[in-house]
XYZ file of C-alpha atoms in Angstrom:
711
model
C 185.749 111.604 -91.757
C 185.123 110.614 -95.383
C 181.594 109.487 -94.622
C 180.860 112.726 -92.794
C 181.975 114.749 -95.815
C 179.854 112.583 -98.090
C 176.841 113.307 -95.894
C 177.636 117.025 -96.027
C 177.730 116.835 -99.821
C 174.272 115.256 -99.814
C 173.002 117.946 -97.460
C 174.404 120.710 -99.662
C 172.861 119.141 -102.763
C 169.485 119.138 -101.025
C 169.987 122.754 -99.968
C 170.425 123.840 -103.570
C 166.911 122.709 -104.364
C 165.366 124.109 -101.171
C 167.211 127.352 -100.530
C 169.086 130.154 -102.263
C 171.268 128.616 -104.978
C 174.008 131.267 -104.918
C 174.375 130.936 -101.158
C 174.788 127.175 -101.469
C 177.409 127.510 -104.178
C 179.383 129.879 -101.982
C 179.269 127.286 -99.215
C 180.393 124.653 -101.655
C 183.276 126.926 -102.710
C 184.711 126.747 -99.214
C 184.143 123.034 -98.688
C 185.725 120.985 -101.451
C 186.105 117.241 -100.873
C 188.768 116.378 -98.336
C 190.623 113.094 -98.432
C 191.286 111.474 -95.090
C 194.892 111.706 -93.918
C 196.374 108.336 -93.004
C 200.117 108.632 -92.535
C 202.260 106.123 -94.415
C 206.007 106.153 -93.821
C 207.997 105.485 -96.996
C 211.649 104.834 -96.228
C 214.529 104.540 -98.674
C 218.247 105.209 -98.247
C 217.556 106.133 -94.617
C 215.234 108.921 -95.755
C 211.614 108.851 -94.587
C 208.814 110.457 -96.603
C 205.386 110.693 -95.002
C 202.576 110.129 -97.491
C 199.195 110.969 -95.976
C 197.248 109.980 -99.076
C 198.951 106.713 -99.988
C 195.710 104.833 -99.290
C 194.158 106.254 -102.451
C 196.030 103.612 -104.477
C 193.552 100.941 -103.325
C 191.767 100.600 -106.637
C 188.166 99.346 -106.451
C 188.047 100.113 -102.718
C 184.636 101.576 -101.908
C 186.059 104.556 -100.039
C 188.481 105.384 -102.853
C 185.698 105.284 -105.433
C 183.550 107.378 -103.092
C 186.283 110.020 -102.936
C 186.735 110.106 -106.716
C 183.000 110.395 -107.257
C 182.739 113.212 -104.712
C 185.501 115.039 -106.565
C 183.554 114.584 -109.799
C 180.410 115.873 -108.108
C 182.284 118.870 -106.743
C 183.660 119.659 -110.197
C 180.189 119.430 -111.745
C 178.620 121.668 -109.107
C 181.346 124.283 -109.088
C 181.375 124.513 -112.880
C 177.625 124.225 -113.381
C 177.540 127.832 -114.581
C 179.740 126.780 -117.515
C 177.510 123.884 -118.541
C 176.038 125.746 -121.500
C 179.472 127.049 -122.479
C 180.794 123.468 -122.553
C 177.858 122.333 -124.620
C 178.309 125.250 -127.014
C 182.036 124.599 -127.319
C 181.401 120.930 -128.040
C 178.852 121.691 -130.735
C 181.101 124.403 -132.166
C 184.114 122.097 -132.415
C 182.003 119.243 -133.728
C 180.485 121.514 -136.400
C 183.935 122.108 -137.908
C 184.457 118.389 -138.495
C 183.296 116.757 -141.708
C 181.299 113.900 -140.249
C 180.975 111.818 -143.404
C 184.679 111.778 -144.109
C 187.183 109.321 -145.549
C 190.935 108.929 -145.604
C 192.942 109.123 -148.792
C 193.081 105.543 -150.135
C 196.457 103.859 -150.074
C 197.414 100.884 -152.217
C 199.016 97.755 -150.811
C 199.317 94.233 -152.159
C 196.529 94.549 -154.685
C 193.999 96.484 -152.591
C 193.112 100.084 -151.863
C 192.508 100.631 -148.144
C 190.179 103.370 -146.891
C 189.056 104.496 -143.434
C 185.665 106.193 -143.346
C 183.569 108.041 -140.790
C 179.798 108.339 -141.017
C 177.568 111.205 -139.930
C 176.735 111.033 -136.244
C 179.027 108.060 -135.628
C 181.965 108.026 -133.236
C 184.045 105.190 -134.657
C 185.683 104.413 -138.010
C 184.645 101.979 -140.719
C 187.620 100.168 -142.280
C 187.112 99.212 -145.928
C 189.064 98.056 -148.959
C 188.633 97.760 -152.740
C 190.378 95.222 -154.925
C 192.557 96.548 -157.728
C 190.638 99.743 -158.461
C 188.857 102.522 -156.623
C 185.876 101.711 -158.851
C 185.706 98.186 -157.462
C 183.057 97.053 -155.010
C 183.661 98.192 -151.451
C 184.432 95.514 -148.904
C 183.769 96.399 -145.266
C 186.468 94.879 -143.077
C 185.317 96.400 -139.774
C 182.424 98.658 -138.834
C 183.670 99.666 -135.423
C 180.420 101.507 -134.640
C 178.611 98.167 -134.672
C 181.374 96.388 -132.783
C 181.481 99.063 -130.064
C 177.796 98.818 -129.168
C 177.314 98.079 -125.488
C 180.796 99.286 -124.554
C 181.580 102.592 -122.850
C 185.103 102.319 -124.273
C 186.217 100.541 -127.452
C 189.557 100.595 -129.230
C 190.314 98.466 -132.289
C 193.832 98.573 -133.661
C 196.721 96.507 -135.020
C 194.932 95.633 -138.285
C 197.207 93.158 -140.072
C 196.159 91.495 -143.346
C 197.734 88.210 -144.465
C 199.812 88.151 -147.679
C 197.051 86.277 -149.551
C 194.561 88.993 -148.473
C 192.175 86.403 -146.975
C 192.747 86.854 -143.240
C 193.122 89.804 -140.900
C 194.404 89.899 -137.333
C 193.298 92.741 -135.062
C 193.318 93.726 -131.399
C 190.463 95.022 -129.232
C 190.564 96.824 -125.864
C 187.250 97.512 -124.110
C 188.642 98.713 -120.773
C 191.288 101.275 -121.765
C 194.028 99.393 -119.949
C 195.887 98.694 -123.214
C 195.312 94.978 -122.769
C 194.292 93.957 -126.266
C 192.603 90.685 -127.127
C 193.829 89.455 -130.499
C 191.296 88.066 -132.999
C 191.499 86.668 -136.535
C 188.790 87.319 -139.124
C 188.133 85.487 -142.380
C 187.787 88.287 -144.933
C 186.046 86.048 -147.444
C 183.259 84.852 -145.127
C 183.264 87.704 -142.593
C 183.521 85.158 -139.799
C 185.713 85.838 -136.758
C 187.605 82.759 -135.634
C 186.438 81.370 -132.273
C 189.983 81.363 -130.904
C 191.102 84.627 -129.309
C 194.344 85.580 -127.599
C 194.207 87.831 -124.496
C 196.731 90.224 -123.014
C 198.505 91.296 -126.198
C 199.808 94.632 -127.467
C 197.523 94.261 -130.538
C 200.680 94.045 -132.647
C 201.166 90.987 -134.856
C 202.652 89.940 -138.188
C 201.963 87.111 -140.636
C 204.580 84.801 -141.994
C 204.485 84.325 -145.761
C 202.583 81.017 -145.445
C 199.381 82.941 -144.524
C 198.683 80.710 -141.537
C 201.453 81.459 -139.043
C 200.988 84.568 -136.939
C 203.584 86.037 -134.592
C 202.344 88.320 -131.808
C 203.455 90.090 -128.637
C 202.062 89.394 -125.173
C 202.261 91.523 -122.031
C 203.133 90.764 -118.449
C 199.855 90.585 -116.517
C 200.980 92.888 -113.712
C 203.450 95.355 -115.225
C 201.937 95.310 -118.748
C 205.475 95.183 -120.115
C 205.522 93.656 -123.613
C 207.893 90.817 -122.863
C 207.058 87.724 -124.951
C 206.742 86.788 -128.636
C 204.527 83.808 -129.494
C 203.882 81.859 -132.680
C 200.259 80.966 -133.427
C 198.962 78.728 -136.202
C 195.600 79.898 -137.458
C 192.750 77.617 -136.389
C 194.608 76.038 -133.461
C 194.090 76.509 -129.742
C 196.110 79.544 -128.560
C 196.902 77.576 -125.397
C 199.262 75.558 -127.587
C 200.998 78.592 -129.096
C 204.763 78.314 -128.991
C 206.762 80.834 -126.988
C 209.472 82.053 -129.359
C 211.207 84.734 -127.327
C 211.119 86.121 -123.800
C 212.665 89.496 -122.976
C 214.121 88.796 -119.544
C 215.561 92.259 -118.927
C 212.859 94.212 -117.084
C 214.074 97.482 -118.579
C 213.323 96.254 -122.117
C 210.174 95.747 -124.187
C 209.789 93.600 -127.289
C 207.715 93.583 -130.476
C 207.520 91.765 -133.831
C 207.063 92.962 -137.417
C 207.927 92.167 -141.040
C 210.302 94.182 -143.220
C 208.818 96.226 -146.075
C 210.580 93.844 -148.469
C 208.456 91.002 -146.961
C 211.602 88.897 -146.737
C 212.228 88.976 -142.986
C 210.308 88.604 -139.773
C 211.920 90.779 -137.113
C 211.818 90.690 -133.309
C 212.861 93.998 -131.805
C 213.938 94.591 -128.210
C 214.428 98.099 -126.901
C 214.994 100.202 -123.830
C 215.507 103.941 -123.600
C 219.192 103.671 -124.513
C 219.690 100.276 -126.136
C 218.189 98.146 -128.906
C 218.612 94.681 -130.414
C 217.051 92.856 -133.373
C 216.548 89.242 -134.403
C 215.604 88.186 -137.931
C 214.094 85.132 -139.607
C 213.270 84.404 -143.251
C 209.484 84.986 -143.482
C 209.186 81.912 -145.700
C 210.421 79.628 -142.901
C 208.322 80.579 -139.847
C 209.369 77.454 -137.924
C 213.016 78.427 -138.140
C 215.187 80.114 -135.541
C 215.570 83.878 -135.223
C 219.160 85.118 -135.507
C 220.546 88.117 -133.624
C 221.614 90.853 -136.031
C 223.833 92.755 -133.584
C 223.942 91.804 -129.879
C 222.821 94.507 -127.487
C 225.394 96.823 -126.023
C 224.321 99.387 -123.471
C 224.046 102.744 -125.199
C 224.029 101.322 -128.732
C 220.762 102.170 -130.484
C 219.879 100.978 -133.950
C 216.899 100.305 -136.222
C 216.925 98.190 -139.353
C 215.344 98.180 -142.815
C 215.929 95.650 -145.582
C 216.671 96.305 -149.253
C 218.221 93.963 -151.813
C 220.900 91.940 -150.076
C 221.602 94.499 -147.337
C 220.229 95.681 -144.044
C 220.166 99.458 -143.656
C 220.942 100.489 -140.095
C 219.973 103.792 -138.487
C 222.273 104.033 -135.484
C 224.150 106.131 -132.950
C 227.236 103.904 -133.310
C 230.586 105.559 -132.564
C 229.113 108.463 -130.598
C 226.837 109.506 -133.460
C 224.605 111.566 -131.212
C 222.321 112.646 -134.071
C 222.459 109.202 -135.700
C 223.917 108.027 -138.986
C 222.731 105.630 -141.695
C 224.858 102.549 -142.356
C 224.416 99.303 -144.246
C 225.628 95.751 -143.902
C 225.379 92.504 -145.844
C 222.570 90.096 -144.951
C 225.219 87.503 -144.140
C 227.550 89.694 -142.059
C 225.387 91.767 -139.768
C 227.478 92.551 -136.685
C 228.519 96.182 -136.230
C 232.129 95.770 -137.418
C 230.657 95.163 -140.878
C 228.549 98.310 -140.974
C 229.594 100.977 -143.493
C 228.380 104.552 -143.884
C 225.605 105.572 -146.245
C 224.923 108.928 -144.591
C 227.549 109.947 -142.032
C 226.835 111.633 -138.720
C 226.265 115.390 -138.744
C 226.435 117.568 -135.652
C 223.652 119.892 -136.811
C 221.200 117.416 -138.383
C 219.158 114.785 -136.553
C 218.521 111.711 -138.686
C 215.052 110.547 -137.629
C 213.854 107.876 -140.046
C 214.096 106.398 -143.545
C 211.678 105.028 -146.161
C 213.033 102.606 -148.722
C 211.650 102.315 -152.265
C 212.861 100.356 -155.278
C 214.528 103.398 -156.867
C 214.726 105.917 -154.008
C 215.800 106.342 -150.423
C 213.766 108.909 -148.492
C 215.341 110.375 -145.365
C 213.448 112.203 -142.609
C 215.724 114.746 -140.927
C 215.481 117.608 -138.471
C 217.613 120.737 -138.717
C 217.314 123.734 -136.380
C 214.055 122.262 -135.163
C 212.469 121.983 -138.613
C 211.361 118.831 -140.449
C 213.239 118.048 -143.651
C 212.414 115.339 -146.200
C 215.354 114.329 -148.387
C 214.995 112.348 -151.625
C 217.998 110.293 -152.816
C 218.017 107.956 -155.812
C 219.943 104.704 -155.536
C 221.712 105.516 -158.814
C 223.062 108.753 -157.282
C 221.408 110.906 -159.968
C 219.016 112.641 -157.559
C 219.569 114.184 -154.118
C 217.273 117.007 -153.056
C 214.960 118.269 -150.306
C 211.249 118.960 -150.471
C 210.703 122.725 -150.108
C 208.884 124.100 -147.043
C 208.529 127.817 -146.527
C 207.915 128.705 -142.871
C 209.056 127.906 -139.337
C 205.835 126.621 -137.774
C 204.982 123.500 -139.750
C 205.006 119.729 -139.457
C 205.962 117.466 -142.376
C 206.318 113.710 -142.258
C 206.225 110.670 -144.524
C 203.053 108.665 -144.043
C 201.563 105.471 -145.554
C 204.136 104.145 -147.984
C 203.753 100.352 -147.861
C 204.411 99.852 -151.582
C 208.015 99.175 -152.513
C 207.909 99.436 -156.328
C 206.546 102.958 -156.767
C 207.930 106.395 -157.599
C 205.293 108.158 -155.500
C 206.062 109.272 -151.964
C 203.107 110.079 -149.750
C 203.691 112.656 -147.042
C 201.661 114.765 -144.652
C 201.906 118.491 -144.051
C 200.225 120.964 -141.730
C 201.136 124.099 -139.819
C 199.727 126.156 -136.989
C 197.578 127.988 -139.549
C 197.118 125.346 -142.266
C 194.909 122.230 -141.928
C 196.502 118.844 -142.464
C 197.152 117.793 -146.058
C 197.998 114.439 -147.591
C 200.288 114.881 -150.590
C 201.530 112.484 -153.253
C 204.924 113.448 -154.630
C 206.446 111.876 -157.747
C 210.102 111.515 -156.826
C 211.143 111.235 -160.469
C 209.171 114.125 -162.075
C 208.906 116.130 -158.801
C 205.210 116.692 -159.425
C 203.112 117.256 -156.300
C 199.452 116.306 -155.975
C 197.461 117.366 -152.921
C 195.186 114.395 -152.389
C 193.313 115.948 -149.521
C 193.315 118.947 -147.214
C 191.177 118.479 -144.144
C 188.061 120.594 -144.441
C 187.167 122.994 -141.649
C 183.418 123.332 -141.933
C 181.167 126.133 -140.765
C 182.187 128.757 -143.312
C 184.056 130.869 -140.773
C 187.621 129.596 -141.091
C 190.075 131.427 -143.308
C 193.741 130.608 -142.809
C 194.613 134.165 -143.836
C 193.033 135.465 -140.615
C 195.737 133.816 -138.501
C 199.427 134.380 -138.034
C 202.132 132.082 -136.717
C 205.747 132.656 -135.819
C 208.679 131.202 -133.941
C 210.437 133.161 -131.211
C 213.402 132.307 -128.989
C 213.375 132.681 -125.220
C 216.598 132.776 -123.222
C 216.810 130.178 -120.465
C 218.461 130.810 -117.122
C 221.660 129.092 -118.292
C 221.750 131.148 -121.508
C 220.296 128.441 -123.767
C 217.911 129.666 -126.477
C 214.538 127.907 -126.212
C 212.254 128.000 -129.293
C 208.561 128.791 -128.878
C 205.969 128.450 -131.648
C 203.000 130.845 -131.562
C 199.677 131.186 -133.381
C 196.979 133.853 -132.992
C 194.447 135.866 -134.931
C 196.015 138.710 -136.849
C 195.825 142.119 -135.255
C 196.720 141.317 -131.664
C 198.509 143.968 -129.629
C 201.508 143.106 -127.519
C 200.195 145.003 -124.511
C 199.977 142.112 -122.040
C 196.205 141.829 -122.296
C 196.034 138.666 -124.419
C 195.145 135.369 -122.776
C 197.815 132.854 -123.784
C 197.879 129.077 -123.425
C 201.404 127.644 -123.343
C 201.706 123.918 -123.981
C 204.689 121.748 -123.093
C 205.840 118.139 -122.879
C 209.606 117.648 -122.850
C 210.289 113.962 -122.215
C 211.313 110.735 -123.973
C 212.793 112.685 -126.860
C 209.227 113.217 -128.126
C 209.033 116.342 -130.241
C 205.836 118.376 -130.257
C 205.902 119.885 -133.717
C 203.685 122.869 -134.588
C 200.405 121.344 -135.733
C 196.977 122.523 -136.833
C 193.917 121.951 -134.663
C 190.390 122.876 -135.692
C 189.320 122.598 -132.036
C 191.935 125.183 -131.078
C 190.109 127.759 -133.223
C 187.595 128.012 -130.380
C 190.342 129.604 -128.302
C 191.989 131.652 -131.047
C 188.684 133.158 -132.165
C 188.036 134.261 -128.575
C 191.309 136.151 -128.399
C 193.703 133.502 -127.095
C 197.252 133.038 -128.257
C 198.360 129.407 -128.394
C 202.034 128.562 -127.937
C 204.246 125.483 -127.776
C 207.417 125.653 -125.701
C 209.936 123.311 -127.337
C 211.727 122.613 -124.064
C 214.697 120.363 -123.479
C 213.739 116.721 -123.044
C 212.279 116.576 -126.553
C 214.386 116.324 -129.721
C 213.294 119.538 -131.401
C 216.892 120.737 -131.658
C 218.477 117.307 -132.007
C 219.436 114.416 -129.804
C 221.483 116.564 -127.424
C 218.327 118.596 -126.744
C 216.845 115.363 -125.366
C 219.957 114.358 -123.438
C 219.999 117.756 -121.743
C 216.456 117.249 -120.412
C 216.553 113.792 -118.824
C 218.035 111.939 -115.858
C 220.161 114.325 -113.775
C 219.411 117.212 -116.168
C 215.623 116.834 -115.974
C 215.137 120.189 -114.275
C 216.154 121.923 -117.510
C 212.744 120.918 -118.868
C 211.002 122.791 -116.062
C 213.193 125.881 -116.032
C 212.959 126.142 -119.836
C 209.173 126.264 -119.577
C 209.217 128.849 -116.807
C 211.756 130.972 -118.691
C 209.662 130.739 -121.861
C 206.655 131.884 -119.825
C 208.536 134.849 -118.442
C 209.770 135.735 -121.924
C 206.231 135.799 -123.315
C 205.205 138.086 -120.469
C 208.220 140.371 -120.928
C 207.539 140.637 -124.661
C 203.965 141.739 -124.041
C 202.281 138.714 -125.559
C 200.482 138.174 -122.258
C 200.739 138.865 -118.519
C 200.623 136.919 -115.274
C 196.900 137.592 -115.057
C 196.282 136.025 -118.460
C 198.905 133.281 -118.801
C 197.822 129.626 -118.780
C 199.791 126.397 -119.045
C 198.880 122.913 -120.164
C 200.481 119.490 -120.383
C 199.587 115.819 -120.118
C 201.258 112.646 -118.840
C 204.981 113.541 -118.651
C 203.788 117.010 -119.626
C 201.633 116.812 -116.510
C 204.832 116.302 -114.542
C 206.027 119.512 -116.170
C 202.859 121.269 -115.007
C 203.287 119.945 -111.468
C 206.887 121.113 -111.332
C 206.247 124.629 -112.661
C 203.352 125.348 -110.289
C 205.683 124.502 -107.420
C 208.514 126.606 -108.874
C 206.625 129.626 -110.196
C 202.993 129.549 -109.078
C 202.599 133.319 -109.297
C 203.083 133.679 -113.061
C 200.127 131.523 -114.153
C 196.458 132.317 -113.773
C 195.484 128.748 -114.584
C 197.005 125.351 -115.313
C 195.552 122.220 -116.908
C 197.273 118.945 -116.015
C 195.983 115.872 -117.851
C 196.798 112.355 -116.576
C 199.812 113.925 -114.817
C 202.845 111.901 -113.718
C 203.386 113.723 -110.423
C 204.423 111.171 -107.795
C 207.775 110.427 -109.375
C 209.707 108.911 -106.469
C 207.029 106.531 -105.208
C 206.115 105.352 -108.689
C 209.689 104.804 -109.817
C 210.370 102.793 -106.651
C 207.464 100.455 -107.420
C 208.627 98.021 -110.098
C 205.212 96.321 -110.172
C 203.684 99.366 -111.869
C 203.539 99.434 -115.688
C 206.388 101.358 -117.339
C 208.528 101.736 -114.194
C 211.509 99.474 -114.905
C 211.572 100.411 -118.576
C 211.997 104.063 -117.673
C 215.053 103.977 -115.427
C 217.083 105.364 -118.337
C 214.648 108.253 -118.708
C 214.245 109.362 -115.084
C 216.914 107.385 -113.258
C 216.642 104.486 -110.838
C 215.752 105.810 -107.364
C 217.162 102.646 -105.811
C 220.423 104.526 -106.370
C 220.864 107.370 -103.895
C 221.949 110.017 -106.419
C 218.822 109.555 -108.519
C 216.595 109.237 -105.478
C 217.737 112.610 -104.149
C 217.446 114.298 -107.550
C 213.952 112.955 -108.207
C 212.822 113.930 -104.757
C 214.059 117.478 -105.366
C 211.587 118.001 -108.246
C 208.799 115.414 -107.828
C 205.623 117.577 -107.816
C 203.873 115.603 -105.079
C 206.894 115.642 -102.772
C 207.435 119.368 -103.274
C 203.962 120.745 -102.664
C 204.466 123.514 -100.143
C 202.459 126.136 -98.305
C 202.021 128.828 -100.950
C 199.324 130.304 -103.125
C 198.785 128.050 -106.123
C 197.142 129.123 -109.376
C 193.777 127.829 -110.532
C 194.261 124.198 -111.545
C 192.190 121.639 -113.453
C 193.429 118.062 -113.129
C 191.944 115.243 -115.200
C 192.625 111.508 -115.207
C 191.223 108.132 -116.255
C 190.315 105.512 -113.684
C 191.689 102.692 -115.875
C 194.914 104.465 -116.820
C 197.731 101.913 -117.079
C 200.493 104.447 -117.677
C 199.889 107.072 -115.002
C 197.712 105.463 -112.374
C 194.731 107.560 -111.261
C 195.996 107.781 -107.683
C 198.935 110.002 -108.616
C 196.750 112.984 -109.569
C 194.248 112.090 -106.827
C 196.931 112.301 -104.141
C 198.423 115.428 -105.682
C 195.104 117.272 -105.659
C 194.439 116.268 -102.063
C 197.830 117.626 -101.018
C 197.434 120.796 -103.094
C 194.135 121.466 -101.349
C 195.771 120.931 -97.962
C 198.716 123.261 -98.614
C 197.237 125.950 -100.848
C 197.251 129.300 -99.011
C 195.327 131.156 -101.708
C 191.707 131.113 -102.822
C 192.295 129.565 -106.237
C 190.048 126.952 -107.754
C 191.430 123.424 -107.792
C 189.277 120.955 -109.688
C 189.772 117.231 -110.184
C 187.833 115.072 -112.602
C 188.166 111.314 -113.189
C 186.736 109.667 -116.283
C 185.590 106.426 -114.682
C 185.379 104.660 -118.076
C 188.667 105.724 -119.661
C 192.394 105.245 -119.415
C 195.490 107.206 -120.406
C 194.204 108.301 -123.804
C 190.877 109.586 -122.512
C 187.511 108.814 -124.032
C 187.242 106.661 -127.153
C 185.322 107.956 -130.135
C 186.042 111.158 -132.024
C 183.139 113.121 -130.542
C 183.367 111.890 -126.940
C 186.974 113.086 -126.926
C 185.794 116.580 -127.926
C 183.779 116.781 -124.711
C 187.034 116.547 -122.767
C 188.534 119.346 -124.873
C 185.425 121.433 -124.198
C 185.917 120.844 -120.477
C 189.482 122.186 -120.673
C 188.544 125.182 -122.789
C 185.588 126.100 -120.581
C 187.937 126.147 -117.584
C 190.195 128.649 -119.346
C 187.417 130.826 -120.737
C 185.688 130.984 -117.362
C 188.890 132.260 -115.755
C 188.997 134.944 -118.458
C 185.313 135.736 -117.800
C 184.511 134.890 -121.406
C 180.982 133.551 -121.175
C 180.233 132.519 -124.759
């Protein structure tokens, strides 16, 4: 059957060049690719699910690749009339970006570090200057040169030795997040011949400048499960295995404290963490457990003076508290409060300086940055003046400084990097991202936060941005974005690309649904495991609220989400297909039951505490009741664009492939369902700042076409 369809596609392509083009496109409209149905019985707990498209998980199989390519061809043909629109959108978005741009330099260990972009180039150039910004520039990495010959290239994990002479870095050329670790001599520019495959890219130097600790991944599951010790210049085959994380629900990593005194091995799962420490001056020593893991006990550590500072949920501190303990007595019975638990404030992170403690908090959904001096003379918050902003501490590697660097942006204000003197309270804006083209004026846009009422009475916040002057008459196209998993909070953020929608009359909105931590840790707890459906109903209720308030209507409402947000999209189109005109699902996690039953797949075992373990009947039944793929039914679905990456290691390409095939089979309406696979990319999409814009242009063209906006 598949070969017959492929032949039909060839015939139709030929017909376009020989006959009436419009007639051929109409024929193509009615004959999208069809995946062959081969029944596969999946049995668990005495329950049998029949999966007709299970065979699509045979990666590199010729017939699977043929199907994906036919889907890509179908997408290209059916959207050929938007080709110019996509090109125009790409050029428009690109024109707003300052191509010859550079980051604000930050100072660390005697050097200023700068990341630059050059006109017409996709990748960054990493540089540094010794002692002064007037010093000669030293190019550490020109990624544009390194990426030549690769369709995908990702360099990360840059880690400079304490003596500033060596740098470790990781490279991924397949987008499977399998990084090969390299070491470069910064004095000669020579990359050492020894390389280390299958790492996370993360590493840290001991204080002797020759011993490097790094994290390796399991070949099959890609779980980060081992810490090795490497001596520069030796054969990596002889590297010593320092630690193995045996628990399949945990991952591990290694780093050095800001004080440079300790090497730290961290182990974590969704609900539990554990740390081991070693004096960074004695890399051949033995790591010591700080506090043994206890299920449900989460903690993170920082070092200052002769104490460890512990951010933890100890003693039912749902929103976390800050405690400290002596270096020599680190178990939890020795921890004492620095900042106690508060029911209405989520304690997210800390930054430690010689004279100040900086605390990142969240209250009523809003970011707060608190400055506290160690001598108790100062305790105040940075002032922020609206409800649709994002503020966060950023590069602060220096310990002995009075300057805090933080970032700020809002739905209407481009991102800024700000240096704040914690002693004098003077603020210096080091950079605000330029929006080129001469057309952007932040005063032309308005943002606000509204509260929708969920089915169970819970108030769900929604952030909105739009051009001033809109009328709440239901005629506005509105794109509602959502995520709602892992406690990840989608704060209101500025996007120059998004202006291409706003300037064409769209409203953009973020539904801060349960499953994130926008309203604290309980907001996350109420959107996971056996409460996961709250995430979906919150999004649907927010959608209905926006319609009822006249911001938009069913004919003009669109939804978007990726990865776990793609699960959200899959769930809402099953639950409420009639209230959306179009939906974009990027790398969507939609085959929840099958994936979570397969412990050979990356991420599965580590996510039992997020979704539940379907080997247990209660979780199996609950997952099955919302899993998008399992709940596709005969009904009219909205227009849907699904995108994925062939090399995706987090949500395998076959999940969206199977989902689209089943949607096509069951859809009773005449909506457009498109599926596109980037055959060179993985979970994060295309590499390179401009290639990624082409994917945004694809999404936007889909929306604008549905609104009959042609330019």
